[in-house]
XYZ file of C-alpha atoms in Angstrom:
563
model
C -38.689 4.857 24.241
C -39.058 1.801 26.446
C -36.164 -0.418 27.444
C -37.178 -3.113 24.926
C -37.041 -0.569 22.062
C -33.506 0.479 22.963
C -32.488 -3.140 23.452
C -33.614 -3.912 19.921
C -31.161 -1.298 18.636
C -28.419 -2.985 20.668
C -29.342 -6.369 19.167
C -29.173 -4.831 15.681
C -25.616 -3.773 16.498
C -24.803 -7.333 17.554
C -26.281 -8.615 14.301
C -24.176 -6.196 12.219
C -20.949 -7.159 14.000
C -21.739 -10.821 13.459
C -22.310 -10.364 9.709
C -19.889 -7.758 8.422
C -17.004 -10.269 8.335
C -17.948 -13.158 6.008
C -17.446 -16.637 7.459
C -16.007 -15.224 10.683
C -17.658 -14.437 14.012
C -16.446 -10.952 14.963
C -16.632 -11.470 18.719
C -14.900 -14.853 18.608
C -12.224 -13.411 16.323
C -11.550 -10.564 18.798
C -11.034 -13.124 21.579
C -8.648 -15.140 19.390
C -6.623 -12.025 18.524
C -6.292 -11.103 22.199
C -5.216 -14.657 23.029
C -2.583 -14.629 20.267
C -1.180 -11.332 21.573
C -0.962 -12.773 25.091
C 0.899 -15.862 23.845
C -1.921 -18.431 23.858
C -1.381 -19.485 20.246
C -2.308 -23.190 20.207
C -6.048 -22.718 20.642
C -8.005 -25.858 19.804
C -4.864 -27.977 19.363
C -4.197 -28.828 23.005
C -5.321 -32.436 22.426
C -2.578 -33.088 19.881
C 0.077 -34.650 22.099
C 2.395 -35.715 19.269
C 3.593 -32.250 18.365
C 5.200 -29.995 20.993
C 3.627 -26.561 21.399
C 6.415 -23.953 21.083
C 5.388 -20.292 20.922
C 7.588 -17.625 19.351
C 5.424 -14.580 19.966
C 6.375 -12.332 17.062
C 2.971 -10.609 17.302
C 3.596 -9.114 20.731
C 7.093 -7.983 19.826
C 5.868 -6.204 16.703
C 2.963 -4.494 18.486
C 5.121 -3.330 21.390
C 7.609 -1.863 18.915
C 4.868 -0.093 16.938
C 3.306 1.375 20.086
C 6.687 2.524 21.399
C 7.498 4.143 18.042
C 4.141 5.894 17.818
C 4.441 7.335 21.333
C 8.151 8.207 21.258
C 7.331 11.885 20.640
C 5.381 13.953 23.123
C 1.952 15.118 21.965
C 1.072 18.706 22.885
C -2.203 20.494 22.236
C -2.368 24.170 21.313
C -5.724 26.030 21.388
C -6.236 29.636 20.392
C -9.193 31.752 19.201
C -9.468 32.527 15.531
C -8.394 36.043 14.566
C -10.843 38.895 15.210
C -13.260 36.802 17.287
C -12.069 38.068 20.685
C -11.675 41.808 21.391
C -8.172 42.640 22.543
C -8.034 43.479 26.231
C -11.278 41.633 27.077
C -11.309 38.861 29.733
C -11.648 36.344 26.918
C -8.447 37.513 25.223
C -6.479 35.024 27.341
C -8.813 32.152 26.532
C -6.040 30.238 24.762
C -3.780 30.316 27.823
C -6.519 29.135 30.173
C -7.753 26.430 27.812
C -4.279 25.044 27.159
C -3.554 25.012 30.894
C -6.834 23.281 31.811
C -6.520 20.661 29.058
C -2.998 19.939 30.299
C -4.375 19.601 33.851
C -7.071 17.160 32.687
C -4.521 15.099 30.759
C -2.326 14.897 33.861
C -5.223 13.844 36.106
C -6.415 11.055 33.802
C -2.830 9.964 32.971
C -3.486 10.561 29.291
C -0.031 9.506 28.043
C -0.508 6.042 29.538
C -4.026 5.834 28.091
C -2.661 6.642 24.624
C -0.264 3.684 24.847
C -3.040 1.439 26.137
C -5.491 2.446 23.419
C -2.864 1.950 20.691
C -2.206 -1.566 21.990
C -5.934 -2.305 21.916
C -6.170 -0.820 18.432
C -3.286 -2.928 17.135
C -5.178 -6.020 18.345
C -8.789 -5.167 17.449
C -8.429 -2.333 14.917
C -10.453 0.325 16.808
C -9.452 3.256 19.052
C -12.199 4.719 21.239
C -12.242 7.207 24.150
C -15.405 7.704 26.204
C -15.469 11.031 28.082
C -17.631 11.379 31.189
C -18.396 14.431 33.313
C -18.651 13.348 36.952
C -20.730 16.055 38.714
C -20.096 14.686 42.223
C -16.306 14.556 42.138
C -14.309 17.440 43.650
C -12.046 19.265 41.232
C -9.602 20.375 43.958
C -9.072 19.196 47.505
C -10.189 21.658 50.142
C -12.466 23.549 47.731
C -16.183 23.080 47.143
C -15.887 22.931 43.369
C -17.731 19.910 42.021
C -17.415 18.423 38.553
C -14.493 16.524 37.078
C -13.856 15.165 33.585
C -12.968 11.466 33.323
C -11.747 9.567 30.254
C -12.079 5.809 29.791
C -11.071 3.446 26.984
C -13.826 1.417 25.319
C -13.216 -2.014 23.819
C -14.051 -2.393 20.146
C -16.884 -4.754 21.087
C -18.501 -2.156 23.378
C -19.163 0.658 20.898
C -21.943 0.591 18.289
C -22.806 3.258 15.706
C -26.300 3.935 14.417
C -24.829 4.139 10.907
C -22.022 1.534 10.948
C -20.960 2.221 7.354
C -19.342 5.568 8.234
C -16.895 6.351 11.044
C -17.654 10.080 11.499
C -18.917 10.312 15.091
C -20.835 13.571 14.722
C -22.829 12.241 11.753
C -24.243 9.302 13.710
C -28.016 9.191 14.400
C -27.172 7.532 17.714
C -24.292 5.803 19.495
C -24.535 2.892 21.930
C -21.949 2.241 24.650
C -22.081 -1.255 26.154
C -20.915 -2.172 29.644
C -21.292 -4.532 32.592
C -21.542 -3.461 36.213
C -22.550 -4.772 39.618
C -26.306 -5.155 39.974
C -26.173 -3.468 43.358
C -24.516 -0.392 41.867
C -26.988 -0.232 38.971
C -29.930 -0.453 41.374
C -28.538 2.431 43.442
C -28.094 4.487 40.294
C -31.604 3.701 39.053
C -33.328 4.659 42.311
C -36.119 2.398 41.172
C -38.197 -0.251 42.889
C -37.971 -2.420 39.797
C -35.494 -5.222 40.290
C -32.418 -5.446 38.087
C -31.412 -9.087 37.850
C -27.906 -10.431 37.263
C -27.234 -12.126 33.937
C -24.492 -14.118 32.243
C -24.307 -12.170 28.963
C -20.504 -12.256 28.690
C -20.171 -13.889 25.284
C -19.812 -10.546 23.517
C -16.840 -9.281 25.531
C -13.383 -8.829 23.976
C -11.527 -11.489 25.969
C -12.078 -15.023 27.222
C -11.057 -13.813 30.677
C -14.137 -11.557 30.791
C -16.353 -14.657 30.577
C -15.427 -15.597 34.145
C -17.100 -13.561 36.896
C -17.694 -13.960 40.619
C -21.118 -15.368 41.304
C -23.313 -14.267 44.194
C -25.955 -11.784 45.265
C -23.451 -9.058 46.142
C -21.147 -9.662 43.187
C -23.666 -10.425 40.415
C -23.406 -8.294 37.277
C -25.800 -7.164 34.586
C -25.343 -5.881 31.055
C -26.358 -2.265 30.366
C -26.240 0.146 27.445
C -25.922 3.929 27.276
C -27.874 5.318 24.330
C -26.578 8.705 23.081
C -28.625 10.725 20.592
C -29.182 14.337 19.523
C -32.136 16.693 19.492
C -31.103 19.675 17.463
C -27.652 20.633 18.691
C -28.010 19.086 22.154
C -26.848 15.616 23.198
C -29.122 13.429 25.345
C -28.596 9.981 26.813
C -30.547 7.070 28.284
C -29.078 4.239 30.331
C -30.925 0.944 30.531
C -30.627 -2.768 31.146
C -32.666 -5.271 29.152
C -35.748 -4.723 31.343
C -35.195 -1.617 33.496
C -34.439 1.984 32.490
C -31.877 3.456 34.894
C -32.261 7.056 33.676
C -33.881 8.466 30.568
C -33.527 11.434 28.193
C -30.931 13.260 30.295
C -29.776 16.533 28.720
C -25.953 16.478 28.797
C -25.900 20.209 27.921
C -23.174 19.535 25.371
C -23.139 19.740 21.580
C -20.730 16.891 20.756
C -21.042 13.169 21.377
C -18.679 12.197 24.230
C -17.020 9.654 21.933
C -13.641 10.072 20.211
C -13.168 7.307 17.652
C -10.705 6.233 14.966
C -8.996 3.123 13.593
C -5.499 1.654 13.661
C -5.806 0.767 9.961
C -8.941 2.140 8.270
C -11.332 0.079 6.157
C -13.826 1.475 3.680
C -17.519 0.931 4.221
C -17.397 0.189 7.958
C -16.590 2.013 11.164
C -14.522 -0.958 12.353
C -10.804 -0.853 11.570
C -8.220 -3.546 11.087
C -5.435 -4.326 13.526
C -2.025 -5.934 13.212
C -2.933 -9.302 14.750
C -5.557 -10.227 12.174
C -3.094 -10.092 9.278
C -0.167 -11.631 11.159
C -2.050 -14.582 12.722
C -1.493 -16.911 9.704
C 2.234 -16.086 9.726
C 2.406 -16.729 13.477
C 0.646 -20.086 13.087
C 3.009 -21.117 10.279
C 6.093 -20.184 12.329
C 4.868 -22.085 15.394
C 3.962 -25.194 13.353
C 7.269 -25.236 11.462
C 9.163 -24.960 14.739
C 6.971 -27.670 16.273
C 7.678 -30.088 13.407
C 11.412 -29.305 13.514
C 11.497 -29.957 17.263
C 9.440 -33.132 16.840
C 11.870 -34.397 14.181
C 14.821 -33.843 16.503
C 13.015 -35.531 19.388
C 12.331 -38.614 17.250
C 15.811 -38.855 15.719
C 18.093 -37.628 18.509
C 18.423 -41.171 19.922
C 18.578 -43.581 16.933
C 17.611 -47.250 17.530
C 20.324 -49.887 18.160
C 20.420 -52.852 15.754
C 22.085 -56.137 16.847
C 22.718 -59.570 15.326
C 20.679 -61.934 17.532
C 22.727 -64.908 16.227
C 25.827 -63.386 17.791
C 24.401 -61.506 20.765
C 21.495 -62.791 22.741
C 21.359 -59.897 25.124
C 23.227 -56.573 25.097
C 24.362 -54.649 28.153
C 24.445 -50.884 27.838
C 26.035 -50.130 31.223
C 29.141 -47.957 31.371
C 32.323 -50.046 31.457
C 30.552 -53.308 30.735
C 32.064 -55.992 28.456
C 30.290 -57.752 25.587
C 31.899 -61.095 24.580
C 31.766 -62.125 20.912
C 32.957 -65.413 19.366
C 33.447 -66.638 15.802
C 34.099 -63.266 14.146
C 37.500 -64.428 12.843
C 36.060 -67.523 11.231
C 33.260 -65.535 9.572
C 35.538 -62.726 8.454
C 33.291 -60.091 10.010
C 34.011 -57.040 12.156
C 32.297 -56.341 15.471
C 30.676 -53.364 13.703
C 28.768 -55.874 11.620
C 27.216 -57.333 14.773
C 25.736 -54.154 16.307
C 25.207 -50.577 15.208
C 22.895 -47.581 15.220
C 20.568 -46.716 12.380
C 21.331 -43.306 10.907
C 18.078 -41.311 10.611
C 17.269 -39.138 7.643
C 18.557 -35.582 8.001
C 16.066 -32.739 8.289
C 16.079 -30.375 5.312
C 17.962 -27.172 6.044
C 15.239 -25.278 4.172
C 12.944 -25.637 7.181
C 15.094 -23.236 9.224
C 15.538 -20.932 6.240
C 11.784 -20.730 5.699
C 11.264 -19.930 9.397
C 13.841 -17.120 9.166
C 12.187 -15.767 6.013
C 8.781 -15.813 7.711
C 10.196 -13.746 10.571
C 12.010 -11.362 8.245
C 9.238 -10.698 5.735
C 6.569 -10.343 8.431
C 8.580 -7.675 10.234
C 9.510 -5.830 7.038
C 5.931 -5.722 5.775
C 4.927 -4.042 9.048
C 7.799 -1.534 8.988
C 9.896 -3.251 11.659
C 13.555 -3.574 10.633
C 16.537 -5.117 12.418
C 18.044 -1.649 12.835
C 14.906 -0.337 14.533
C 14.978 -3.297 16.925
C 18.704 -2.819 17.640
C 19.634 -6.181 16.108
C 22.637 -5.030 14.059
C 26.307 -4.464 14.807
C 26.625 -0.818 15.976
C 29.708 0.110 13.907
C 28.174 3.381 12.685
C 25.826 4.827 15.299
C 24.845 7.846 13.198
C 23.758 5.599 10.342
C 21.815 3.394 12.742
C 19.934 6.402 14.121
C 19.103 7.583 10.598
C 17.835 4.110 9.654
C 15.764 3.891 12.830
C 14.208 7.257 12.037
C 13.454 6.293 8.448
C 11.638 3.131 9.568
C 9.093 5.365 11.293
C 7.943 6.762 7.917
C 5.494 3.851 7.249
C 3.834 4.664 10.587
C 2.793 8.125 9.405
C -0.771 7.074 8.572
C -1.278 5.457 11.975
C 0.129 8.584 13.629
C -2.332 10.721 11.706
C -5.172 8.522 12.979
C -3.868 8.912 16.533
C -3.602 12.716 16.244
C -7.111 12.870 14.775
C -8.343 10.863 17.760
C -6.605 13.238 20.192
C -8.032 16.259 18.383
C -11.542 14.817 18.705
C -10.934 14.285 22.420
C -9.748 17.890 22.849
C -12.875 19.226 21.136
C -15.009 17.120 23.489
C -13.135 18.530 26.494
C -13.640 22.099 25.271
C -17.350 21.406 24.736
C -17.726 20.080 28.297
C -15.713 22.923 29.816
C -17.748 25.569 27.965
C -21.111 24.139 29.014
C -20.419 22.653 32.453
C -17.494 24.418 34.130
C -18.776 27.961 34.638
C -16.369 30.023 36.741
C -13.623 27.924 38.295
C -9.908 28.219 39.125
C -7.292 26.911 36.715
C -3.741 25.856 37.565
C -1.521 28.323 35.696
C 2.212 29.022 35.635
C 3.356 32.598 36.223
C 6.433 34.226 34.711
C 8.634 32.743 37.431
C 7.418 29.230 36.603
C 5.409 28.902 39.818
C 1.983 27.229 39.702
C -1.033 29.118 41.010
C -4.841 29.044 40.792
C -6.460 31.722 38.617
C -10.241 31.946 38.107
C -11.684 31.932 34.616
C -15.239 31.977 33.236
C -15.382 29.055 30.797
C -18.847 30.043 29.592
C -17.180 32.579 27.250
C -16.158 29.560 25.136
C -19.748 28.965 24.055
C -20.210 29.725 20.359
C -16.567 30.821 20.111
C -14.573 29.720 17.060
C -11.314 28.111 18.144
C -8.299 26.813 16.259
C -6.978 23.447 17.432
C -3.565 22.112 16.519
C -1.733 18.993 17.640
C 2.003 19.572 18.079
C 4.470 16.688 18.167
C 7.906 16.707 19.768
C 9.798 15.647 16.644
C 8.251 16.213 13.228
C 10.768 14.158 11.269
C 14.282 12.858 11.436
C 15.308 15.347 8.725
C 14.531 18.311 10.995
C 16.561 16.695 13.787
C 19.594 16.136 11.543
C 19.317 19.710 10.270
C 19.173 21.019 13.842
C 22.273 19.005 14.776
C 24.185 20.423 11.800
C 23.261 23.939 12.917
C 24.436 23.174 16.451
C 27.729 21.781 15.108
C 28.324 24.986 13.123
C 27.559 27.196 16.127
C 29.971 25.219 18.307
C 32.705 25.256 15.647
C 32.413 29.030 15.282
C 32.475 29.405 19.117
C 29.082 31.127 19.052
C 27.869 28.811 21.857
C 29.539 27.055 24.776
C 30.047 23.296 24.779
C 27.711 22.902 27.765
C 24.919 24.627 25.781
C 25.636 22.285 22.867
C 25.254 19.231 25.109
C 22.032 20.437 26.722
C 20.351 20.850 23.330
C 21.530 17.534 21.912
C 18.878 14.739 21.732
C 19.223 12.177 24.511
C 19.506 9.275 22.051
C 22.783 10.635 20.626
C 24.759 10.462 23.885
C 24.182 7.822 26.606
C 23.861 9.190 30.147
C 23.828 12.771 28.844
C 22.484 14.243 32.101
C 25.318 12.692 34.108
C 27.909 14.063 31.651
C 26.448 17.582 31.833
C 26.373 17.483 35.633
C 30.007 16.341 35.717
C 31.156 19.122 33.363
C 29.285 21.779 35.362
C 30.836 20.477 38.560
C 34.291 20.660 36.967
C 33.704 24.260 35.813
C 32.511 25.254 39.280
C 35.610 23.719 40.888
C 37.863 25.633 38.488
C 36.101 28.900 39.300
C 36.376 28.323 43.020
C 40.083 27.560 42.640
C 40.725 31.103 41.377
C 41.691 33.801 43.935
C 38.518 34.963 45.626
C 36.353 32.390 43.843
C 33.573 33.944 41.818
C 34.228 37.292 43.457
C 37.757 37.130 42.094
C 36.415 36.653 38.566
C 34.105 39.651 38.912
C 37.000 41.774 40.241
C 39.110 40.803 37.226
C 36.206 41.720 34.904
C 35.752 45.088 36.632
C 39.467 45.837 36.372
C 39.451 44.871 32.704
C 36.449 47.119 31.973
C 38.245 50.085 33.550
C 40.906 49.742 30.860
C 38.369 50.038 28.029
C 37.316 53.294 26.329
C 34.373 55.146 27.937
C 32.065 54.515 24.931
C 32.758 50.776 25.028
C 32.154 50.661 28.809
C 28.791 52.383 28.386
C 27.794 49.985 25.583
C 28.643 46.998 27.770
C 26.763 48.351 30.810
C 23.644 48.875 28.667
C 23.424 45.090 28.123
C 21.528 42.765 30.503
C 23.806 41.549 33.339
C 24.228 37.991 32.036
C 24.991 39.186 28.490
C 27.423 41.801 29.773
C 29.215 39.171 31.850
C 29.458 36.780 28.891
C 30.684 39.543 26.517
C 33.387 40.760 28.943
C 34.576 37.169 29.514
C 34.884 36.655 25.728
C 36.833 39.906 25.382
C 39.184 38.879 28.199
C 39.844 35.516 26.505
C 40.600 37.223 23.172
C 42.935 39.692 24.891
């Protein structure tokens, strides 16, 4: 294909995005949603100088809460071969350990936890979540070693991803996928290694933010729009990168079997690959709140200083200075009071329903999105256990969004495995030994090719019911003296006790001081234990000595306390 043929496919994607929302320009709407999230919520009304422009950014508060709730639990990935696909004792029998370790290493290098929060924020604004995975063959995997090839993960804006079949969101079923980007002309020319000139352009109108419309102008800083066209031949993925007029590279075999795109939605919509975010549905509520506040403020501004009315027959000129005197004559003859000569007009009172409606708009908007006062900490903490239970229960409406996030992560993991199997070869992996020390161990990743693997996404806390059940079990163990209080504290969730680490450290320090205060310190304790064991029957001494040292020590200490 020539560059003009690929560019026609890109223009078809632009046409679809411009039409799939009736009476609304998709790209302009994305810019408005980003502006509303950032607090610029009086777009197009700047010329109205009568009304003030207050902004009560409920949108940002809701999105930040949703993102924090969705990422409050750690996401862990567990990979293992399906049963009977790997012979026991073969080098591939430890494939799960190596894969889990390498995926963890990649996540640490790309700062994946931060990217998850960033992509959820983008998804809450635009509706789409998209990771683009790139294998950089020139980047060193480890310093000091000549091992080239590193996996990189970037987040794509909703406006920069186009599907060949936009009515379905399954990535692997797409005839082709287009990734859109802008880069420095100088860099694109170096990448193309072509004598054909790539010219800068000003095609910024299809970006996701108004800020992206402004670029530095100049020969060295000029930018051009490019697309990366991914497609499949059989089971192999190929790609072509081109500008509007110049092909940078063409039909490159990526030697992978999956598209390097992980995609899902914040809220899914039928019949289109584009999702729906929070901002789109909350914008009308936000506008209503801002306008009601603006009119309330305007009313107070106009009526805070009521006009003064005077009788010009009695007073020709009034002096408003502090301590000044106003002389009046003839009031006694007319039978009038000085209050009849001058006074302030009382303005009409503003309806109290204005404030009530504003409060209801806030309340109903938050409740419809699963954000309660308890979850935001806006209630009187008289019963902390009940508050925690309510906060946990408010996370239930987020289950669908969490499922979308975990599906996105699972897609990303499968892409990583595909790249490792086909591009890594033999390379060292950072592993932890039995002592918890990190070391490099070589592994041949090519054994992953055509291997059936089982992928599971594990979350730190599955539900608040499991946490409450665990706490009840811990309470019973402590009450029956099956565990020490320090063990109970260490296993308690951090949210239950403020500054838990400091409390544990203080208790351990106190225990250590008590032990050192005994005759001979720790040695004195061991001498007392040894003397106590000598008093026990031979069979009981042998049973105790057969235990591991730490268990024997604990058992003897318990027996001494009971004695």
